[in-house]
Amino acid sequence: MSIHIGPGVRRRVVLAAAGAGAITVAGAIPAFAAAGYEIPSNPFTLGVASGDPDHQGVVLWTRLAPNPLAEDGMGGMADRSVSVSWEVATDSRFRRVLRRGTVQATPAWGHSVHIEADGLPPGHEYWYRFKTGKWVSPAGRTRTAPPPGSMPKSLNMAFVSCSQYEHGYFTAYRRMAEDHPELVLHLGDYQYEYKKDSYTIPGGNIRDHEGPETETLANYRQRHAQYKTDPDLQAAHAVAPWVVVFDDHEVDNNWADEVPEKPEIPQPNFLERRKAAFRAYYENMPLRRTSVPNGIDMQIYRRVQWGRLANFHMLDTRQFRDDQACGDGYQSCAAADDPTRSITGGEQEAWLLDGFQRSRSRWDVLGQQVFFGQRDNTAGPVKKTSMDGWDGYTASRRRITEGWIDAGVRNPVVLTGDVHAHWVSDLKLDYDDPTGPTVGSELVCSSITSGGDGADSDPAAHPMMPINPHLKFYSGQRGYVRTHITPDEMSADFRVVPTVSAVGSPAHTKASFVIEDGVPGARQTYLRPVSAEDARTLQSPPLDGFYGDGADYL
C-alpha cells in the first residue's frame, strides 16, 4: 500500500465492505434496494467522487439524497438501509468491468457510500458508477497510482482551496476539470459554516446558504449537500481522484484543537460541534476507513505516494495545534517564537520527520492549509505576522524545515491554501537574512470563490514584497493552481477567473513558475500583464486587512 497514516491509529469498522469479484464482462448493474422501499426520485443528486489512490486501488464515493436540502440532513431518504451496487471498468461505456459489488448505505452514516476498490492494476485510468433500484449515478473517472518502485514520466496535479458558496459561482472548479488533471488536492475550507447574510462581500452575496450556522450533524449534512449539488463542483470531483484535508471552516473559523474561534464567548457544545463536523466531513468525502472519526478525533494526516516521482505528505494544522498566540490576527508577538508551541502536535511532527528520512521520492510535497513562509507586514524593526499561519509557530516551522534539510530531501515543496490569493515564496531557515540560502519552495493557491470577485494587479506593487524579499508573486484573483511534475522539474500555472459573480467566466494563466530538480526556489517563466481596465482601477491591498471571516486575504 502506498497510503500511510500516522502512528497510534486505531483500526475501525468498515462502513461499506466492498464485494471483491473476478474480472467480468460488462452487463447491466444489478438493481438492489431495501425490500418494499423504492426511492421516489433520483438519489444521486450529489454526484460521485473518488479519492486517496494508491497502486492497488482507490476510494469510490457517493451519497444518496433525493431531497438534498432537507433540514434534517437526511437528504430525503427514509430511515432504513438501502443496497447500492457499484462497478469499475476500463472504459467509459463499461464494456469491460474489472470490479463490482454491493454495499449497504445506512441512515447512521447519512446514506453515504465509501468503496475501497482494491485489486486494480497500478497506473491506469478507470471509470466507475453506482446504482440503486432503477437509478444509475453519473459515471466518474479515476486512476490508480503507479507502482511504488517506478519513476513515472509525469503527473498532472491541480490544487485548490476556499470555496465559499455564497461568494460566487464555482467556475474555477469547472475550468480545473476541463484541464483533465490526474490528481486533485483540496487544502481546506471546502465548505463554510455561516448562515445567510453573516459573511458578506462588498455588493452583497451572489448566493445564499440554506439553514442556520452549522453546529449539529443535521446542519453540517445539509450544508455539505448544498455544496455538492453544484454542477461545477460535481464535474471537478468526477474528473479525477481527490486527496482532501480540512482547514477551519469545515468546523468553525480559526478553531484550534479544542478551542473555538472566540473562547471568550461561551460555547459549551463546541466539542459536540466538532464531532458532528468531522462525521459529516467523512460522510461527504472520498476517504478511507482509516479516517472514520472516533468522537471528536479524526485521522486526516497521511501520505499518498506516486511511484518514486512524488510523495505527498498531507497535514492537519488544526486538530493538534496550540491556540493562536496573542489573540490571533496580525501581531508582534513574542509567544509566536515559544519553542514549546506547535501547529502540528508532537506525534504528527515526528511522523512527518520520519517520512522525510524514509523518502526516496524525487519530490516531497507537503499539502497543508496555512501560509508556511514568513510574511511580515510592517517595514522596519517591528515584525507583525499572522498568528494563524506558521508565523505564529516559528519554532515548529524551523523544526520541520531543519527536518527536511537533515534528511537530505531532494526537492521539498509546500502547497498552501487559506489566504484567498495566489502566492509564491522561497523558503528559508532564517527569513531575517535575505542573503541566506533558499531551502525549499512554497506555492499558494487562491480561493475558488471566497472573497468574491478579485482584481488583477501588478505583483511587484504589493506592499509586502519589499518587506519580504523571499516572496516572488501575488495575485488577488480567484482560481486554482495547475502543476506538471516530471523527474526534472515541477511547473506551476497560476490560473485565474476574472469574475465569480457571473456564470461561465473563462480562465487564463496569470503567471507560471518552474522549480528545477535539485534547485530550491521557484523561477518565474511567464507573467500576464495587467489589463488596461484593471489598471485604471488598480488599488494595492492594505497591509493588515482581513475579510469578515478573519481569514488573512493577503
PDB file of C-alpha atoms in Angstrom, residues 48-53 58-62 113-114 190 228 237 240-244 281-288 302:
ATOM      1  CA  VAL A  48     -19.856  10.869  -7.389  1.00  0.00           C
ATOM      2  CA  ALA A  49     -16.252  11.193  -6.289  1.00  0.00           C
ATOM      3  CA  SER A  50     -13.065   9.192  -5.842  1.00  0.00           C
ATOM      4  CA  GLY A  51     -10.022   9.723  -3.687  1.00  0.00           C
ATOM      5  CA  ASP A  52      -6.878   8.576  -1.876  1.00  0.00           C
ATOM      6  CA  PRO A  53      -5.496   6.473  -4.760  1.00  0.00           C
ATOM      7  CA  VAL A  58      -8.921   3.925  -4.930  1.00  0.00           C
ATOM      8  CA  VAL A  59     -11.866   5.058  -2.796  1.00  0.00           C
ATOM      9  CA  LEU A  60     -15.203   5.476  -4.617  1.00  0.00           C
ATOM     10  CA  TRP A  61     -17.863   7.689  -3.044  1.00  0.00           C
ATOM     11  CA  THR A  62     -21.469   8.710  -3.373  1.00  0.00           C
ATOM     12  CA  VAL A 113     -21.095   5.003   0.399  1.00  0.00           C
ATOM     13  CA  HIS A 114     -17.337   4.524   0.633  1.00  0.00           C
ATOM     14  CA  TYR A 190     -14.289  23.071   1.264  1.00  0.00           C
ATOM     15  CA  LYS A 228     -22.291  19.004  -3.545  1.00  0.00           C
ATOM     16  CA  HIS A 237     -14.987  15.518  -8.456  1.00  0.00           C
ATOM     17  CA  ALA A 240     -10.011  12.669 -11.138  1.00  0.00           C
ATOM     18  CA  PRO A 241      -9.297  11.293  -7.656  1.00  0.00           C
ATOM     19  CA  TRP A 242      -9.042  13.894  -4.878  1.00  0.00           C
ATOM     20  CA  VAL A 243      -6.890  13.932  -1.751  1.00  0.00           C
ATOM     21  CA  VAL A 244      -8.553  16.169   0.826  1.00  0.00           C
ATOM     22  CA  TYR A 281     -16.917  15.605   6.606  1.00  0.00           C
ATOM     23  CA  TYR A 282     -16.184  11.893   6.448  1.00  0.00           C
ATOM     24  CA  GLU A 283     -19.653  11.114   5.135  1.00  0.00           C
ATOM     25  CA  ASN A 284     -19.218  13.566   2.268  1.00  0.00           C
ATOM     26  CA  MET A 285     -15.620  12.926   1.230  1.00  0.00           C
ATOM     27  CA  PRO A 286     -13.872  10.039  -0.599  1.00  0.00           C
ATOM     28  CA  LEU A 287     -11.831   8.965   2.415  1.00  0.00           C
ATOM     29  CA  ARG A 288     -10.547   5.565   3.508  1.00  0.00           C
ATOM     30  CA  ARG A 302      -1.476  10.724   5.775  1.00  0.00           C
TER      31      ARG A 302
END
